[in-house]
Amino acid sequence: MPDNRFFDILLQKGLISKDKLKSAQDESRMSGLLLEECLEKAGISPEKILEAKTQATGIPAKGIDGGRVPYDSLRFVPEDSARAYKFVPLGTKDGVLEMGIIDPSDLDAREALQFIASRLNMPFRVYLISVKDYKDILEEYKGLGGEVTKVLGELETALRDDERPPKAEDPTISKVDRIVEEAPVTKIVAVVLKHATEGMASDIHIEPSKDKLRVRFRVDGILHTSLILPMKVSESIIARIKILTNMQLDEKRKPQDGRFSARIDNREIDFRVSSFPTSFGEKIAIRILDPEKGVKSLESSGLIGRNLETVNLGLQKPYGLILLTGPTGSGKTTTLYSMLQTLNEEKYNIVSLEDPIEYNIGGINQSQVRPEIGYDFASGLRSILRQDPDIIMVGEIRDRETAQLAIHAALTGHIVLSTLHTNSAIGVIPRLIDMGVEPYLLPPTLNLAIGQRLVRTLCPDSKKAVPLKDSVKDKIDEELKDMSSEVKKTIVFPKEIYQALPSSTCPKGTSGRMGVFEVLSMTPELEKIILKSPTEAAILEESRRQGMITMREDGILKVLQGKIGLEELSETT
């Protein structure tokens, strides 16, 4: 309970009357609420309460942005102690543990804090914090760091116990074999997978360094550190993941690949795992594949205006090749699924070859390639042609044989959808020719070449409007100068555009991603270029003639519509 000096300051500053102060004290005793909560109910702001407590005690106050503290700091103070003594860890600075406390006059709390500091052999510094920050930090114990912290102590105990020699009756059991099956390691891996999935992460990176094991999640294309673990648990955690994927435990010198499934929140989630040897140990990358996420429509994926119209016309053709291009992680496969969903009618036999199958779509025969047994895209494509298909989806054209088989399938009356690794739609034709496809086969088969990237989208409820200044408008005009006059006529410049604004509901100011696209279609003029001189410069000139919108221009149109910000667009294009 705060001392009388604190009460005197409240009264002297006129922040509360004697009667209301007594009522707040009585309510605190009767209800079990903290006195500070009752004072807030009486109309005193948390800032004024902290200011008065600082004046009364001489202890500085500290605010915590959103109640967030480094995950690895939670391990210094058990959750039970934090709740019992009303103090929480705030972090460490220069080897000093910073602690936030509600009532510094609580002798039991000060003694408990002294005990924790002596056990850790670490000096501490005390700060006053608000009740809200205290409760927000308590919630962190329920998050990823908190759940891991609870079992980390058990794991470290298991590791210490394991330092003793094996029992005589069981001398062959290795350290890894014993520890990886222990509950703590299993729990840590399960918690990491659960929080990554719930947090809409696409990838998990588990990275060893000299003195720590870093766990990072990729969310909306951006990697951020989610957890820091002591390096001594690295071997056990990586071994646990290897067991799940049936990788070789004793092979640490070369990369390995594997996969496994787990049921999380009543959903079956697939995980594709890759190990990679580094100077500090093996690094693990895990791709999260949620088959139940559902498939977006073409419009919701980011295709709008001319691009959407051109793609829909291309999908209506009875045969031909449609290729999507872009770097890894640019959303090509998701767009392919949207196209398949558009074409998915009972009258069609649709067959796909995928690696891996990311979404399950009813009515489509989806097949997982397995190169390790000789079932790759090329051999699978040959088999598909004997399955009486109407529409074929090939996950990726990686080599000359697959490219030639895809061209042959399109030439013989099939719709073929696939992906190719080039930087833009313009590069698709030269790339296919480099892979050994004869130029004369491209005009009758290639319907569309689509380039795409993913851009983080602004949160609808927390984006910030900024005036569209003349300097910015002039820059946008310059970037759109080569756009076709027909599309330019449809552009309406707003008075303001938007930028990301972090908030409590949207910490980064962005949520999710959408595609920016460029769509090149086959025309008689493009056919002449392919047969005569298929250089990127000549193809680019023809793309402008037919009114193609580049990815950058498509992104600027979405900036003007308030869907994305200029900063987010510049990160991608």
Coordinates of C-alpha atoms in Angstrom, one line a residue:
M1 CA 0.0 0.0 0.0
P2 CA 1.4 3.4 -0.9
D3 CA 2.6 5.5 2.1
N4 CA 0.9 8.7 3.5
R5 CA 3.3 11.0 1.6
F6 CA 1.7 9.7 -1.7
F7 CA -1.8 10.5 -0.3
D8 CA -0.7 13.9 0.8
I9 CA 0.7 14.8 -2.7
L10 CA -2.6 13.7 -4.3
L11 CA -4.5 16.0 -1.9
Q12 CA -2.1 18.9 -2.2
K13 CA -2.2 18.8 -6.0
G14 CA -6.0 18.8 -5.8
L15 CA -6.2 15.6 -7.8
I16 CA -8.7 14.0 -5.4
S17 CA -10.8 15.0 -2.3
K18 CA -10.4 13.4 1.1
D19 CA -13.8 11.7 0.8
K20 CA -13.0 10.3 -2.6
L21 CA -9.6 9.1 -1.4
K22 CA -11.1 7.3 1.5
S23 CA -13.7 5.8 -0.7
A24 CA -11.0 4.6 -3.1
Q25 CA -9.1 3.0 -0.2
D26 CA -12.2 1.3 1.1
E27 CA -13.1 0.0 -2.4
S28 CA -9.6 -1.4 -2.8
R29 CA -9.8 -3.3 0.5
M30 CA -13.3 -4.6 -0.2
S31 CA -13.0 -5.5 -3.9
G32 CA -9.4 -6.7 -4.1
L33 CA -8.6 -4.2 -6.8
L34 CA -5.3 -2.4 -6.7
L35 CA -5.6 1.1 -5.1
E36 CA -4.3 2.6 -8.3
E37 CA -7.2 1.1 -10.2
C38 CA -9.6 2.6 -7.8
L39 CA -7.9 6.0 -8.0
E40 CA -8.2 5.8 -11.8
K41 CA -11.9 5.1 -11.4
A42 CA -12.1 8.2 -9.2
G43 CA -10.9 10.3 -12.1
I44 CA -7.1 10.5 -11.7
S45 CA -5.1 9.7 -14.8
P46 CA -2.4 7.0 -14.7
E47 CA 0.2 9.6 -15.6
K48 CA -0.8 11.8 -12.6
I49 CA -0.7 8.8 -10.3
L50 CA 2.8 7.8 -11.5
E51 CA 4.0 11.4 -11.2
A52 CA 2.7 11.6 -7.6
K53 CA 4.3 8.2 -6.7
T54 CA 7.6 9.3 -8.2
Q55 CA 7.5 12.5 -6.1
A56 CA 6.7 10.6 -3.0
T57 CA 9.3 7.8 -3.4
G58 CA 12.0 9.3 -5.5
I59 CA 11.8 6.2 -7.8
P60 CA 11.7 7.1 -11.5
A61 CA 8.7 6.0 -13.6
K62 CA 8.9 4.2 -16.9
G63 CA 6.3 3.7 -19.6
I64 CA 6.3 0.5 -21.7
D65 CA 5.2 0.8 -25.4
G66 CA 2.2 -1.4 -25.7
G67 CA 3.2 -3.5 -22.7
R68 CA 5.8 -5.3 -24.8
V69 CA 9.1 -6.4 -23.3
P70 CA 11.8 -8.6 -24.8
Y71 CA 10.7 -12.3 -24.6
D72 CA 13.9 -13.5 -23.1
S73 CA 13.5 -11.0 -20.2
L74 CA 10.4 -12.9 -18.9
R75 CA 12.6 -15.9 -17.9
F76 CA 14.2 -13.8 -15.1
V77 CA 10.9 -13.7 -13.1
P78 CA 8.5 -16.6 -12.8
E79 CA 4.9 -15.7 -13.6
D80 CA 3.7 -16.7 -10.1
S81 CA 6.1 -14.3 -8.5
A82 CA 5.1 -11.5 -10.9
R83 CA 1.5 -11.9 -9.9
A84 CA 2.1 -12.4 -6.2
Y85 CA 4.4 -9.4 -5.7
K86 CA 3.1 -7.1 -8.4
F87 CA 6.4 -6.7 -10.2
V88 CA 7.5 -7.6 -13.7
P89 CA 10.8 -7.6 -15.7
L90 CA 11.2 -4.8 -18.2
G91 CA 14.5 -5.9 -19.8
T92 CA 18.2 -5.7 -19.2
K93 CA 20.6 -2.9 -19.9
D94 CA 24.4 -3.0 -19.4
G95 CA 24.1 -6.2 -17.4
V96 CA 21.4 -4.7 -15.0
L97 CA 18.0 -6.2 -14.7
E98 CA 15.3 -3.5 -14.9
M99 CA 12.2 -4.2 -12.9
G100 CA 8.8 -2.5 -12.9
I101 CA 6.9 -2.4 -9.7
I102 CA 3.5 -1.2 -8.6
D103 CA 4.0 -0.6 -4.8
P104 CA 7.6 0.0 -3.8
S105 CA 6.6 0.2 -0.1
D106 CA 5.7 -3.5 -0.2
L107 CA 8.5 -5.0 1.9
D108 CA 7.6 -8.6 0.8
A109 CA 8.0 -7.5 -2.8
R110 CA 11.4 -5.9 -2.2
E111 CA 12.6 -9.0 -0.3
A112 CA 11.4 -11.3 -3.2
L113 CA 13.1 -9.0 -5.7
Q114 CA 16.4 -9.1 -3.7
F115 CA 16.2 -12.9 -3.6
I116 CA 15.6 -13.2 -7.4
A117 CA 18.5 -10.8 -8.1
S118 CA 20.9 -12.7 -5.8
R119 CA 19.9 -16.0 -7.4
L120 CA 20.5 -14.6 -10.9
N121 CA 23.8 -12.9 -9.6
M122 CA 22.6 -9.8 -11.4
P123 CA 22.1 -6.2 -10.1
F124 CA 18.7 -4.7 -10.5
R125 CA 17.1 -1.3 -10.9
V126 CA 13.5 -0.5 -9.9
Y127 CA 11.1 1.6 -11.9
L128 CA 7.5 2.6 -11.1
I129 CA 5.0 1.4 -13.8
S130 CA 1.3 1.9 -14.4
V131 CA -1.3 -0.8 -13.6
K132 CA -2.0 -1.0 -17.4
D133 CA 1.6 -1.7 -18.3
Y134 CA 1.8 -4.2 -15.4
K135 CA -1.2 -6.1 -16.7
D136 CA -0.1 -5.9 -20.3
I137 CA 3.3 -7.5 -19.4
L138 CA 1.5 -10.2 -17.4
E139 CA -0.3 -11.0 -20.6
E140 CA 3.1 -11.5 -22.3
Y141 CA 3.6 -14.6 -20.1
K142 CA 0.7 -16.2 -22.1
G143 CA 2.4 -15.4 -25.4
L144 CA 5.2 -17.1 -27.2
G145 CA 8.0 -16.0 -25.0
G146 CA 6.0 -16.7 -21.8
E147 CA 5.0 -20.2 -22.8
V148 CA 8.5 -21.0 -23.8
T149 CA 9.9 -19.5 -20.6
K150 CA 7.7 -21.8 -18.5
V151 CA 9.3 -24.9 -20.0
L152 CA 12.8 -23.5 -20.5
G153 CA 13.6 -24.1 -16.9
E154 CA 12.5 -27.7 -17.1
L155 CA 14.6 -28.2 -20.2
E156 CA 17.7 -26.6 -18.6
T157 CA 17.2 -28.9 -15.6
A158 CA 17.0 -31.9 -18.0
L159 CA 20.2 -30.8 -19.7
R160 CA 22.0 -30.4 -16.3
D161 CA 20.8 -33.8 -15.3
D162 CA 22.0 -35.2 -18.6
E163 CA 25.5 -34.1 -17.8
R164 CA 25.8 -37.0 -15.4
P165 CA 27.0 -40.3 -16.9
P166 CA 24.3 -42.6 -18.2
K167 CA 23.1 -45.3 -16.0
A168 CA 25.1 -48.5 -16.1
E169 CA 22.1 -50.6 -17.4
D170 CA 21.6 -48.2 -20.3
P171 CA 25.1 -47.0 -21.5
T172 CA 24.2 -46.7 -25.2
I173 CA 21.7 -43.8 -24.9
S174 CA 23.1 -40.6 -26.3
K175 CA 22.4 -37.1 -24.9
V176 CA 20.3 -36.1 -28.0
D177 CA 18.3 -39.3 -27.9
R178 CA 17.3 -38.7 -24.3
I179 CA 16.7 -35.0 -24.4
V180 CA 14.7 -34.6 -27.6
E181 CA 12.0 -36.9 -26.4
E182 CA 11.7 -35.0 -23.1
A183 CA 8.5 -33.0 -22.6
P184 CA 10.2 -29.6 -22.4
V185 CA 11.7 -29.8 -25.9
T186 CA 8.5 -31.2 -27.3
K187 CA 6.6 -28.3 -25.7
I188 CA 9.0 -25.6 -26.9
V189 CA 8.7 -26.8 -30.6
A190 CA 4.9 -27.2 -30.3
V191 CA 4.6 -23.6 -28.8
V192 CA 6.8 -22.1 -31.6
L193 CA 4.7 -23.9 -34.3
K194 CA 1.4 -22.9 -32.7
H195 CA 2.3 -19.2 -32.4
A196 CA 3.8 -19.0 -35.9
T197 CA 0.6 -20.5 -37.3
E198 CA -1.7 -18.3 -35.2
G199 CA 0.4 -15.2 -36.1
M200 CA -0.1 -15.9 -39.8
A201 CA 3.6 -16.4 -40.4
S202 CA 4.6 -18.0 -43.7
D203 CA 8.1 -19.2 -42.5
I204 CA 10.0 -19.9 -39.3
H205 CA 13.8 -19.5 -39.1
I206 CA 15.7 -21.2 -36.3
E207 CA 19.2 -19.7 -36.4
P208 CA 22.2 -20.6 -34.2
S209 CA 24.9 -18.0 -33.4
K210 CA 27.8 -17.8 -31.1
D211 CA 25.9 -17.4 -27.9
K212 CA 22.1 -17.7 -28.6
L213 CA 19.5 -19.4 -30.8
R214 CA 17.3 -16.9 -32.6
V215 CA 13.8 -17.8 -33.8
R216 CA 12.3 -15.5 -36.4
F217 CA 8.9 -15.5 -38.1
R218 CA 8.2 -14.1 -41.5
V219 CA 4.9 -12.3 -41.5
D220 CA 3.7 -10.4 -44.6
G221 CA 7.1 -10.9 -46.2
I222 CA 9.0 -9.3 -43.3
L223 CA 11.2 -11.3 -40.9
H224 CA 11.2 -10.4 -37.2
T225 CA 12.7 -11.9 -34.1
S226 CA 10.1 -13.7 -32.1
L227 CA 12.2 -15.6 -29.5
I228 CA 15.8 -15.8 -28.2
L229 CA 16.8 -19.1 -26.6
P230 CA 20.1 -20.1 -24.9
M231 CA 22.5 -21.8 -27.2
K232 CA 22.7 -24.9 -25.1
V233 CA 19.2 -25.9 -26.1
S234 CA 19.9 -25.6 -29.8
E235 CA 21.0 -29.2 -30.4
S236 CA 18.0 -30.6 -28.7
I237 CA 15.5 -28.4 -30.5
I238 CA 17.0 -29.0 -33.9
A239 CA 17.1 -32.8 -33.2
R240 CA 13.4 -32.7 -32.2
I241 CA 12.5 -31.1 -35.6
K242 CA 14.7 -33.7 -37.4
I243 CA 12.8 -36.5 -35.7
L244 CA 9.5 -35.0 -36.8
T245 CA 10.7 -34.9 -40.4
N246 CA 12.6 -38.2 -40.5
M247 CA 15.9 -36.5 -41.3
Q248 CA 19.1 -38.1 -40.3
L249 CA 20.0 -37.1 -36.8
D250 CA 23.7 -37.7 -37.1
E251 CA 24.1 -35.9 -40.5
K252 CA 25.1 -32.3 -39.7
R253 CA 27.5 -31.6 -42.6
K254 CA 25.1 -31.3 -45.5
P255 CA 21.6 -29.8 -46.1
Q256 CA 18.6 -32.0 -45.6
D257 CA 14.9 -31.6 -46.5
G258 CA 11.8 -33.1 -44.9
R259 CA 8.2 -32.4 -44.1
F260 CA 5.6 -33.2 -41.4
S261 CA 2.0 -32.4 -40.5
A262 CA 0.6 -31.3 -37.1
R263 CA -2.9 -30.6 -35.9
I264 CA -3.0 -27.0 -34.6
D265 CA -6.3 -25.4 -33.4
N266 CA -8.2 -28.3 -35.0
R267 CA -6.6 -27.7 -38.4
E268 CA -4.2 -30.0 -40.1
I269 CA -1.1 -27.8 -41.0
D270 CA 1.8 -29.0 -43.2
F271 CA 5.3 -27.9 -42.5
R272 CA 8.1 -28.1 -45.1
V273 CA 11.5 -28.2 -43.4
S274 CA 15.1 -27.5 -44.7
S275 CA 18.3 -27.8 -42.6
F276 CA 21.5 -26.0 -43.6
P277 CA 24.9 -26.3 -42.0
T278 CA 26.4 -23.0 -40.7
S279 CA 29.6 -22.2 -38.7
F280 CA 27.6 -22.3 -35.4
G281 CA 25.5 -25.3 -36.1
E282 CA 22.5 -26.3 -38.2
K283 CA 20.0 -23.6 -39.3
I284 CA 16.4 -24.7 -39.8
A285 CA 13.9 -23.0 -42.1
I286 CA 10.3 -24.1 -41.9
R287 CA 7.6 -23.2 -44.5
I288 CA 4.1 -23.2 -43.1
L289 CA 1.4 -24.6 -45.5
D290 CA -2.2 -24.2 -44.3
P291 CA -4.4 -26.2 -46.7
E292 CA -7.5 -24.8 -45.1
K293 CA -6.7 -21.1 -45.6
G294 CA -8.9 -21.1 -48.7
V295 CA -8.2 -19.7 -52.2
K296 CA -8.6 -16.0 -53.0
S297 CA -10.6 -14.7 -55.9
L298 CA -8.6 -13.0 -58.7
E299 CA -10.0 -9.6 -57.6
S300 CA -9.0 -10.0 -54.0
S301 CA -5.5 -11.1 -55.0
G302 CA -4.9 -7.7 -56.4
L303 CA -5.8 -8.0 -60.1
I304 CA -7.8 -4.9 -61.1
G305 CA -8.8 -2.9 -64.2
R306 CA -7.0 -3.7 -67.4
N307 CA -5.0 -6.5 -65.8
L308 CA -8.1 -8.4 -64.5
E309 CA -9.8 -7.9 -67.9
T310 CA -6.8 -9.3 -69.8
V311 CA -6.4 -12.3 -67.5
N312 CA -10.1 -13.2 -67.7
L313 CA -10.0 -13.0 -71.5
G314 CA -6.9 -15.3 -71.5
L315 CA -8.6 -17.8 -69.2
Q316 CA -11.6 -18.0 -71.6
K317 CA -9.4 -19.3 -74.5
P318 CA -9.9 -23.0 -75.2
Y319 CA -6.2 -23.8 -75.1
G320 CA -2.8 -22.2 -74.5
L321 CA -0.1 -21.5 -71.9
I322 CA -0.4 -19.0 -69.1
L323 CA 2.8 -18.4 -67.2
L324 CA 3.3 -16.5 -63.9
T325 CA 6.7 -15.1 -63.1
G326 CA 8.4 -13.6 -60.1
P327 CA 10.9 -14.4 -57.3
T328 CA 10.3 -17.0 -54.6
G329 CA 7.6 -15.8 -52.3
S330 CA 5.9 -13.4 -54.7
G331 CA 2.5 -15.1 -54.6
K332 CA 2.7 -16.9 -57.9
T333 CA 1.2 -20.2 -56.6
T334 CA -1.6 -18.4 -54.9
T335 CA -2.5 -16.6 -58.1
L336 CA -2.4 -20.0 -59.9
Y337 CA -4.9 -21.4 -57.4
S338 CA -7.2 -18.4 -58.0
M339 CA -7.1 -19.1 -61.7
L340 CA -7.8 -22.8 -61.2
Q341 CA -10.8 -21.9 -59.0
T342 CA -12.1 -19.6 -61.7
L343 CA -11.8 -22.5 -64.3
N344 CA -13.1 -25.1 -61.9
E345 CA -16.3 -26.4 -63.6
E346 CA -17.7 -29.9 -63.7
K347 CA -17.3 -30.1 -67.5
Y348 CA -13.5 -29.9 -67.1
N349 CA -11.0 -32.5 -66.0
I350 CA -8.4 -30.5 -64.1
V351 CA -5.1 -32.1 -63.0
S352 CA -2.3 -30.4 -61.1
L353 CA 1.4 -31.3 -60.4
E354 CA 2.6 -29.5 -57.3
D355 CA 5.5 -29.3 -54.9
P356 CA 4.0 -29.1 -52.4
I357 CA 0.2 -29.1 -52.4
E358 CA -0.5 -25.8 -50.6
Y359 CA -4.3 -25.7 -50.7
N360 CA -6.9 -28.5 -51.3
I361 CA -9.4 -27.5 -54.0
G362 CA -12.5 -29.7 -54.4
G363 CA -13.0 -30.9 -57.9
I364 CA -9.4 -30.8 -58.9
N365 CA -7.1 -33.8 -59.1
Q366 CA -4.0 -32.6 -57.2
S367 CA -0.8 -34.6 -57.3
Q368 CA 2.4 -34.2 -55.2
V369 CA 5.6 -34.7 -57.1
R370 CA 8.3 -36.8 -55.5
P371 CA 11.7 -36.3 -57.2
E372 CA 13.4 -38.7 -54.9
I373 CA 11.6 -41.6 -56.5
G374 CA 11.8 -40.2 -60.1
Y375 CA 8.3 -38.6 -60.1
D376 CA 9.2 -35.0 -61.0
F377 CA 7.4 -32.4 -63.1
A378 CA 8.6 -33.8 -66.4
S379 CA 7.6 -37.4 -65.7
G380 CA 4.4 -36.3 -64.1
L381 CA 3.4 -34.2 -67.1
R382 CA 3.9 -37.1 -69.4
S383 CA 1.6 -39.1 -67.2
I384 CA -1.0 -36.4 -67.0
L385 CA -1.4 -36.3 -70.8
R386 CA -2.6 -39.9 -70.6
Q387 CA -5.3 -38.8 -68.0
D388 CA -7.6 -37.1 -70.6
P389 CA -7.0 -33.6 -69.1
D390 CA -8.6 -30.4 -70.2
I391 CA -6.7 -28.1 -67.9
I392 CA -3.2 -28.8 -66.5
M393 CA -1.4 -26.9 -63.7
V394 CA 2.4 -27.5 -63.4
G395 CA 3.9 -26.0 -60.2
E396 CA 7.0 -24.8 -61.9
I397 CA 8.9 -25.1 -65.2
R398 CA 12.4 -25.7 -64.1
D399 CA 14.1 -27.4 -67.0
R400 CA 14.1 -27.8 -70.8
E401 CA 12.2 -31.1 -70.7
T402 CA 9.3 -29.7 -68.6
A403 CA 9.2 -26.5 -70.8
Q404 CA 8.9 -28.5 -74.0
L405 CA 6.3 -30.9 -72.6
A406 CA 4.2 -27.9 -71.4
I407 CA 4.4 -26.3 -74.8
H408 CA 3.4 -29.6 -76.4
A409 CA 0.4 -29.9 -74.1
A410 CA -0.7 -26.3 -74.9
L411 CA -0.2 -27.0 -78.6
T412 CA -2.4 -30.1 -78.5
G413 CA -5.5 -28.4 -77.2
H414 CA -5.0 -28.1 -73.4
I415 CA -5.0 -25.1 -71.1
V416 CA -1.7 -25.1 -69.2
L417 CA -0.9 -23.0 -66.2
S418 CA 2.6 -22.8 -64.6
T419 CA 5.3 -20.6 -63.1
L420 CA 8.7 -19.5 -64.3
H421 CA 11.5 -17.7 -62.6
T422 CA 12.2 -14.4 -64.3
N423 CA 12.2 -10.8 -63.1
S424 CA 9.2 -9.6 -65.2
A425 CA 6.6 -10.6 -67.7
I426 CA 8.9 -9.2 -70.5
G427 CA 11.6 -11.8 -69.6
V428 CA 9.3 -14.9 -70.1
I429 CA 9.8 -15.2 -73.8
P430 CA 13.7 -14.9 -73.8
R431 CA 13.8 -17.3 -70.9
L432 CA 11.7 -20.0 -72.7
I433 CA 13.9 -19.6 -75.8
D434 CA 17.0 -20.0 -73.6
M435 CA 15.5 -23.2 -72.2
G436 CA 15.4 -24.7 -75.7
V437 CA 11.9 -23.9 -76.8
E438 CA 11.8 -23.1 -80.5
P439 CA 10.6 -19.5 -81.1
Y440 CA 8.1 -20.6 -83.8
L441 CA 6.2 -22.6 -81.1
L442 CA 5.6 -19.7 -78.8
P443 CA 3.0 -17.6 -80.8
P444 CA 0.5 -20.4 -81.1
T445 CA 0.9 -21.5 -77.5
L446 CA 1.7 -18.7 -75.1
N447 CA -1.5 -16.8 -74.2
L448 CA -0.3 -14.7 -71.2
A449 CA 2.9 -13.9 -69.3
I450 CA 2.1 -12.4 -65.9
G451 CA 4.7 -10.8 -63.6
Q452 CA 3.9 -10.2 -60.0
R453 CA 5.2 -9.1 -56.6
L454 CA 3.5 -8.8 -53.2
V455 CA 3.2 -5.5 -51.3
R456 CA 2.1 -5.1 -47.7
T457 CA -1.4 -3.5 -47.5
L458 CA -2.4 -0.7 -45.1
C459 CA -4.7 -1.5 -42.2
P460 CA -8.1 0.0 -43.1
D461 CA -8.8 1.1 -39.5
S462 CA -5.5 2.8 -38.7
K463 CA -3.9 4.2 -41.8
K464 CA -2.9 7.9 -41.8
A465 CA -4.0 10.3 -44.4
V466 CA -1.3 12.7 -45.8
P467 CA -1.9 15.5 -48.3
L468 CA -0.9 14.7 -51.9
K469 CA 1.7 17.5 -52.3
D470 CA 2.6 18.9 -55.7
S471 CA 6.1 17.5 -55.4
V472 CA 4.7 13.9 -54.8
K473 CA 2.1 14.3 -57.6
D474 CA 4.8 15.5 -60.0
K475 CA 6.9 12.4 -59.1
I476 CA 3.9 10.1 -59.7
D477 CA 3.1 11.9 -63.0
E478 CA 6.7 11.2 -64.1
E479 CA 6.4 7.5 -63.2
L480 CA 3.2 7.2 -65.1
K481 CA 4.3 9.1 -68.2
D482 CA 4.7 6.0 -70.4
M483 CA 1.3 4.5 -69.4
S484 CA -1.3 4.3 -72.2
S485 CA -3.5 7.3 -72.6
E486 CA -6.5 5.1 -72.3
V487 CA -5.6 4.0 -68.8
K488 CA -4.4 7.5 -67.9
K489 CA -7.9 8.9 -68.6
T490 CA -9.3 6.7 -65.8
I491 CA -6.9 7.9 -63.1
V492 CA -8.3 10.3 -60.5
F493 CA -5.8 12.0 -58.2
P494 CA -7.1 12.2 -54.7
K495 CA -6.4 15.1 -52.3
E496 CA -4.6 12.8 -50.0
I497 CA -2.9 9.4 -49.9
Y498 CA -2.2 7.1 -47.0
Q499 CA 0.7 5.8 -45.0
A500 CA 1.1 3.0 -42.4
L501 CA 0.1 4.1 -38.9
P502 CA 0.9 1.5 -36.1
S503 CA -1.9 1.1 -33.6
S504 CA -3.0 -1.3 -30.8
T505 CA -5.0 -3.3 -33.3
C506 CA -2.4 -3.1 -36.1
P507 CA 1.1 -2.9 -34.5
K508 CA 3.0 -2.5 -37.8
G509 CA 0.4 -0.4 -39.6
T510 CA 0.0 -3.0 -42.3
S511 CA -1.9 -6.3 -42.4
G512 CA -1.7 -8.9 -45.2
R513 CA -0.3 -8.4 -48.7
M514 CA -1.8 -8.0 -52.2
G515 CA -0.2 -8.4 -55.6
V516 CA 1.0 -5.9 -58.0
F517 CA 0.9 -7.2 -61.6
E518 CA 1.9 -6.8 -65.2
V519 CA 0.2 -8.8 -67.9
L520 CA 1.6 -9.3 -71.4
S521 CA -0.7 -11.0 -74.0
M522 CA 0.1 -12.5 -77.3
T523 CA -0.7 -10.3 -80.3
P524 CA 0.2 -10.4 -84.1
E525 CA 2.8 -7.7 -83.5
L526 CA 4.4 -9.7 -80.6
E527 CA 4.4 -12.8 -82.9
K528 CA 6.5 -11.0 -85.5
I529 CA 8.9 -9.9 -82.8
I530 CA 9.3 -13.4 -81.5
L531 CA 10.0 -14.8 -84.9
K532 CA 12.4 -12.0 -85.9
S533 CA 14.3 -10.6 -82.9
P534 CA 12.9 -11.6 -79.5
T535 CA 15.0 -9.1 -77.4
E536 CA 13.6 -7.7 -74.1
A537 CA 13.8 -4.2 -75.5
A538 CA 11.7 -5.1 -78.5
I539 CA 9.2 -7.0 -76.4
L540 CA 9.0 -4.0 -73.9
E541 CA 8.2 -1.7 -76.8
E542 CA 5.4 -3.9 -77.9
S543 CA 4.0 -4.3 -74.4
R544 CA 3.7 -0.5 -74.2
R545 CA 1.9 -0.4 -77.6
Q546 CA -0.7 -2.9 -76.3
G547 CA -1.2 -0.9 -73.1
M548 CA 0.5 -3.1 -70.6
I549 CA 0.7 -1.6 -67.0
T550 CA 4.0 -2.4 -65.3
M551 CA 4.1 -3.7 -61.7
R552 CA 5.4 -0.3 -60.5
E553 CA 2.5 1.5 -62.2
D554 CA 0.0 -1.0 -60.9
G555 CA 1.3 -0.3 -57.4
I556 CA 1.0 3.5 -57.9
L557 CA -2.6 3.0 -58.9
K558 CA -3.2 1.1 -55.7
V559 CA -1.4 3.9 -53.7
L560 CA -3.9 6.4 -55.2
Q561 CA -6.7 4.1 -54.2
G562 CA -5.5 4.1 -50.6
K563 CA -4.8 0.3 -50.5
I564 CA -1.0 0.5 -50.1
G565 CA 1.6 3.1 -49.1
L566 CA 4.4 4.5 -51.2
E567 CA 6.9 3.3 -48.7
E568 CA 5.6 -0.3 -48.9
L569 CA 5.5 -0.2 -52.7
S570 CA 9.2 1.0 -52.8
E571 CA 10.2 -2.0 -50.7
T572 CA 9.0 -4.4 -53.4
T573 CA 9.2 -2.6 -56.8

